[in-house]
C-alpha cells in the first residue's frame, strides 16, 4: 500500500488544484477505513464535498479497495470529478445533492441511510474551480453576473438578494455571514442604488463597497468586498442551514467505529 499523495490528474491540474491537507485527512480517517482490512475492502468513504475530486482521488489511490460515494450540488464539479476518477471504475458512485441529502444519496447507491458509512469528509466552502470560473460571480476580482449559486440550476442569485431583500435582512446577513462592521451603512447604500437601477454585475457592487467602507479601515480589513461577497455566498447557498442539517445526518450515517472530518477556513 502506498501512503503518499498522488499528483493531480491532467483535467484537474488544468485548474491548478491540489487538495488541502490531504495527508492529514487520510491520517484521521485511516483507523476507521483500515479497521477490517488495510486495502479498505468493505469500507465506504463519503466525500460530502467532492469538488474537483482531489481528496477522493487520494483516498482511492491510498486504499485500493475502498468504495467512494461522492456528493456535490454543483453539476460542473461532478462532471470534472467524474472524468478525474473514471479510472477507479465501479468503486466510485457520484450523486448530485446538497450534502444534507446524504441519507437519500446512500439509499440511491444501494446502502442504508444510517449506520453504513465507514468514513466521511466535508471540505467546506467554495472550490478553486468555482472561484476561477469568472462567469459564476464568486470572485470580486473580476466583473461577472452576480450569481454565486453553487448549483446554477436552482435557487436565488446574489443579484436577487441585493435587489429584493429589506434593509434589515441585508444588514443581518452582512453582519452575521460576513462579520461586516459597516453592514447597516452598506445595506442603506444598496437600497439607494437599486432604486436607480437593479444590480446585475459584481463590479457595480465592488464599486459601491469601495465608496461606502472608509478608506482607513481598508488598510487593515483586507479587500473591502471580501466580507460582503462571503455573506452573499453563504446566503445564496443556504450554507449554514445545509451544514447544520448535514452534521447530524452525517453522524447518523456512520457505522460503529466510523469517523467524520469537517474542514473549514472561515470563522462562522
Ligand atoms: C472546497 S470544495 C471541495 C474540494 C474537494 N475537496 C477537492 O479536493 O477537489 C467544496 C465543494 O463543496 C460543494 N458544496 C458546498 N456546499 C455544498 C452543499 N451544501 N452540498 C453539496 N455540495 C456542496 C461545492 O460545490 C464545492 O464543489
Coordinates of C-alpha atoms and ligand atoms in Angstrom, one line a residue:
X1 CA 0.0 0.0 0.0
X2 CA 1.3 3.4 -0.9
X3 CA 0.9 6.2 1.6
X4 CA 1.8 9.2 -0.5
X5 CA -0.2 11.9 -2.0
X6 CA -0.7 11.3 -5.8
X7 CA -0.2 14.0 -8.4
X8 CA -3.4 15.7 -9.7
X9 CA -4.7 14.2 -12.9
X10 CA -4.4 16.4 -16.1
X11 CA -8.0 17.6 -16.1
X12 CA -7.9 18.8 -12.5
X13 CA -4.3 20.1 -12.9
X14 CA -5.8 22.4 -15.5
X15 CA -7.5 24.2 -12.6
X16 CA -4.2 24.3 -10.7
X17 CA -5.9 22.3 -8.0
X18 CA -4.2 20.4 -5.2
X19 CA -6.4 19.0 -2.3
X20 CA -5.9 20.8 1.0
X21 CA -4.4 18.8 3.9
X22 CA -5.0 15.5 2.2
X23 CA -2.4 13.7 4.2
X24 CA -3.9 14.8 7.5
X25 CA -7.4 13.8 6.3
X26 CA -6.1 10.4 5.4
X27 CA -4.3 10.1 8.8
X28 CA -7.5 11.0 10.7
X29 CA -9.8 8.6 8.7
X30 CA -7.3 5.7 8.2
X31 CA -8.1 3.9 11.6
X32 CA -11.8 3.5 10.5
X33 CA -11.0 2.7 6.9
X34 CA -8.4 0.0 7.7
X35 CA -10.2 -1.5 10.8
X36 CA -11.1 -4.6 8.8
X37 CA -8.6 -4.6 6.0
X38 CA -5.6 -2.4 5.1
X39 CA -6.8 -2.1 1.5
X40 CA -10.1 -0.6 2.6
X41 CA -12.0 -3.6 1.4
X42 CA -15.6 -3.4 2.7
X43 CA -15.2 0.2 3.8
X44 CA -17.4 3.0 2.4
X45 CA -16.0 6.5 2.2
X46 CA -18.3 9.5 1.7
X47 CA -16.8 12.7 0.2
X48 CA -19.6 15.1 1.0
X49 CA -17.9 18.0 -0.9
X50 CA -16.4 16.2 -3.9
X51 CA -15.4 19.4 -5.8
X52 CA -12.7 18.5 -8.4
X53 CA -12.3 15.1 -6.7
X54 CA -8.8 15.8 -5.4
X55 CA -9.3 14.3 -1.9
X56 CA -11.3 11.4 -3.3
X57 CA -8.5 10.6 -5.8
X58 CA -6.0 10.5 -2.9
X59 CA -8.2 8.2 -0.8
X60 CA -9.0 5.8 -3.7
X61 CA -5.3 5.6 -4.5
X62 CA -4.1 5.0 -1.0
X63 CA -6.8 2.4 -0.2
X64 CA -7.1 0.3 -3.3
X65 CA -10.3 -1.4 -2.4
X66 CA -12.1 1.5 -0.8
X67 CA -15.6 2.4 -2.2
X68 CA -16.4 6.1 -2.7
X69 CA -19.8 7.8 -2.6
X70 CA -19.0 11.4 -3.8
X71 CA -21.6 14.2 -3.3
X72 CA -21.7 17.7 -4.7
X73 CA -24.5 20.1 -5.6
X74 CA -22.5 21.6 -8.5
X75 CA -23.1 19.7 -11.7
X76 CA -19.8 21.2 -13.2
X77 CA -17.8 19.8 -10.3
X78 CA -19.4 16.4 -10.7
X79 CA -18.5 16.3 -14.4
X80 CA -14.9 17.2 -13.8
X81 CA -14.5 14.8 -10.8
X82 CA -16.2 12.1 -12.9
X83 CA -13.5 12.3 -15.5
X84 CA -10.8 12.5 -12.9
X85 CA -12.0 9.4 -11.1
X86 CA -13.1 7.4 -14.1
X87 CA -10.1 5.1 -13.8
X88 CA -11.4 3.8 -10.5
X89 CA -14.4 2.3 -12.2
X90 CA -17.2 0.9 -10.2
X91 CA -15.6 1.8 -6.9
X92 CA -17.0 5.3 -7.5
X93 CA -20.6 6.4 -7.2
X94 CA -21.3 10.2 -7.7
X95 CA -24.5 11.8 -6.6
X96 CA -25.7 15.3 -7.2
X97 CA -27.2 16.5 -4.0
X98 CA -26.8 19.0 -1.2
X99 CA -24.7 17.3 1.5
X100 CA -27.6 17.2 4.0
X101 CA -29.2 14.8 1.5
X102 CA -26.5 12.2 2.4
X103 CA -29.2 9.7 3.7
X104 CA -31.1 9.6 0.4
X105 CA -27.8 9.6 -1.6
X106 CA -26.7 6.5 0.3
X107 CA -30.0 4.8 -0.4
X108 CA -29.7 5.7 -4.1
X109 CA -26.2 4.0 -4.0
X110 CA -27.8 0.8 -2.6
X111 CA -26.7 1.4 1.0
X112 CA -28.6 2.0 4.3
X113 CA -29.2 5.7 5.1
X114 CA -27.9 5.1 8.6
X115 CA -25.0 3.1 10.0
X116 CA -23.5 2.2 6.6
X117 CA -20.5 4.7 6.3
X118 CA -17.0 4.0 7.4
X119 CA -15.5 7.5 6.9
X120 CA -16.8 10.8 5.7
X121 CA -15.1 14.1 4.7
X122 CA -16.5 17.6 4.4
X123 CA -14.2 20.2 2.9
X124 CA -16.5 23.2 3.4
X125 CA -16.8 26.3 1.2
X126 CA -16.2 27.2 -2.4
X127 CA -13.9 25.3 -4.7
X128 CA -11.0 26.8 -6.7
X129 CA -12.9 25.9 -9.9
X130 CA -15.9 27.9 -8.7
X131 CA -13.7 30.9 -8.0
X132 CA -11.8 30.5 -11.3
X133 CA -15.0 30.3 -13.5
X134 CA -15.4 34.1 -13.8
X135 CA -19.0 34.0 -15.1
X136 CA -20.3 32.4 -11.8
X137 CA -19.8 35.6 -9.9
X138 CA -18.0 34.2 -6.8
X139 CA -14.8 36.3 -7.3
X140 CA -14.8 40.0 -6.6
X141 CA -11.6 40.5 -8.6
X142 CA -13.4 40.0 -12.0
X143 CA -16.6 41.6 -13.3
X144 CA -19.3 39.0 -13.8
X145 CA -23.1 38.5 -13.3
X146 CA -24.0 38.5 -9.6
X147 CA -24.9 34.8 -9.4
X148 CA -22.9 32.8 -6.8
X149 CA -25.1 29.7 -6.9
X150 CA -23.1 26.5 -6.4
X151 CA -26.0 24.8 -8.1
X152 CA -26.6 27.2 -11.0
X153 CA -29.9 25.5 -11.9
X154 CA -31.8 26.3 -8.7
X155 CA -32.4 29.0 -6.0
X156 CA -31.9 32.7 -5.8
X157 CA -28.9 34.6 -7.1
X158 CA -26.8 37.2 -5.3
X159 CA -28.4 39.8 -7.6
X160 CA -31.9 38.7 -6.3
X161 CA -30.7 39.1 -2.7
X162 CA -29.4 42.6 -3.4
X163 CA -32.4 43.7 -5.4
X164 CA -35.2 42.3 -3.2
X165 CA -34.1 42.0 0.5
X166 CA -35.3 44.6 3.0
X167 CA -32.7 46.8 4.7
X168 CA -33.0 44.8 7.9
X169 CA -32.4 41.5 6.1
X170 CA -29.4 42.8 4.1
X171 CA -27.8 44.2 7.2
X172 CA -28.4 41.0 9.1
X173 CA -26.8 38.7 6.5
X174 CA -23.8 41.1 6.0
X175 CA -23.2 41.2 9.8
X176 CA -24.0 37.5 10.5
X177 CA -22.4 35.8 7.5
X178 CA -19.8 38.4 6.6
X179 CA -18.9 39.8 10.1
X180 CA -19.0 43.2 8.3
X181 CA -18.7 46.2 10.7
X182 CA -20.4 48.5 8.1
X183 CA -23.4 46.2 7.5
X184 CA -26.1 48.9 8.1
X185 CA -24.3 51.5 6.0
X186 CA -23.7 49.1 3.1
X187 CA -27.4 48.0 3.3
X188 CA -28.6 51.6 3.1
X189 CA -26.3 52.3 0.1
X190 CA -27.6 49.1 -1.7
X191 CA -31.2 50.2 -1.3
X192 CA -30.4 53.7 -2.6
X193 CA -28.5 52.4 -5.6
X194 CA -31.1 49.7 -6.6
X195 CA -33.8 52.4 -6.7
X196 CA -31.9 53.9 -9.6
X197 CA -31.1 50.6 -11.3
X198 CA -31.1 46.9 -10.2
X199 CA -27.8 45.3 -9.5
X200 CA -26.6 42.9 -12.2
X201 CA -22.8 42.7 -12.1
X202 CA -20.2 42.2 -9.4
X203 CA -18.3 45.4 -10.5
X204 CA -21.3 47.5 -9.5
X205 CA -21.2 46.1 -6.0
X206 CA -17.4 46.3 -5.6
X207 CA -17.6 50.0 -6.7
X208 CA -20.3 50.6 -4.0
X209 CA -18.2 48.9 -1.3
X210 CA -15.1 51.0 -2.2
X211 CA -17.3 54.1 -1.9
X212 CA -19.0 53.0 1.4
X213 CA -16.3 51.4 3.5
X214 CA -14.0 54.1 5.0
X215 CA -10.5 54.1 3.4
X216 CA -8.8 54.0 6.9
X217 CA -10.4 50.6 7.7
X218 CA -9.4 49.2 4.3
X219 CA -5.8 49.3 5.3
X220 CA -6.4 46.7 8.0
X221 CA -9.6 44.9 7.0
X222 CA -8.4 43.3 3.7
X223 CA -10.3 43.9 0.4
X224 CA -13.5 45.9 1.0
X225 CA -15.5 43.3 -0.9
X226 CA -14.3 40.2 0.9
X227 CA -16.8 40.1 3.7
X228 CA -19.8 41.2 1.6
X229 CA -19.1 38.5 -1.0
X230 CA -18.7 35.8 1.6
X231 CA -22.0 36.9 3.2
X232 CA -23.9 36.8 -0.1
X233 CA -22.4 33.4 -1.0
X234 CA -23.4 31.9 2.4
X235 CA -27.0 33.3 2.0
X236 CA -27.5 32.3 -1.7
X237 CA -26.4 28.8 -1.0
X238 CA -28.1 28.5 2.5
X239 CA -24.7 27.2 3.6
X240 CA -25.2 27.3 7.4
X241 CA -28.7 25.7 7.2
X242 CA -27.3 23.0 4.9
X243 CA -24.4 22.4 7.3
X244 CA -26.5 22.3 10.4
X245 CA -28.7 19.6 8.8
X246 CA -25.7 17.7 7.4
X247 CA -23.7 17.3 10.6
X248 CA -26.4 15.1 12.4
X249 CA -27.2 13.3 9.1
X250 CA -23.5 12.5 8.6
X251 CA -23.1 11.3 12.2
X252 CA -26.3 9.1 11.8
X253 CA -24.8 7.6 8.6
X254 CA -21.7 6.4 10.3
X255 CA -21.3 2.7 11.2
X256 CA -19.9 1.7 14.6
X257 CA -16.3 2.9 14.8
X258 CA -16.8 5.3 11.8
X259 CA -15.2 8.7 11.6
X260 CA -16.1 12.1 10.0
X261 CA -13.8 15.0 9.3
X262 CA -15.1 18.6 8.7
X263 CA -12.6 21.2 7.4
X264 CA -13.4 24.9 7.3
X265 CA -11.4 28.0 6.6
X266 CA -14.0 30.6 7.7
X267 CA -14.8 31.6 11.2
X268 CA -18.6 31.4 11.0
Ligands
LIG1 C1 -13.7 23.3 -1.1 S1 -14.6 22.5 -2.4 C2 -14.1 20.8 -2.2 C3 -12.8 20.5 -2.9 C4 -12.5 19.0 -2.9 N1 -12.2 18.5 -1.5 C5 -11.4 18.6 -3.8 O1 -10.4 18.0 -3.4 O2 -11.5 19.0 -5.0 C6 -16.2 22.5 -1.8 C7 -17.2 21.8 -2.7 O3 -18.4 21.5 -1.9 C8 -19.5 21.8 -2.7 N2 -20.5 22.2 -1.8 C9 -20.6 23.3 -1.0 N3 -21.7 23.3 -0.2 C10 -22.4 22.2 -0.5 C11 -23.6 21.6 -0.1 N4 -24.3 22.2 0.8 N5 -24.0 20.4 -0.6 C12 -23.2 19.8 -1.6 N6 -22.0 20.3 -2.0 C13 -21.6 21.5 -1.5 C14 -19.1 22.9 -3.6 O4 -20.0 22.9 -4.8 C15 -17.7 22.6 -3.9 O5 -17.6 21.8 -5.1

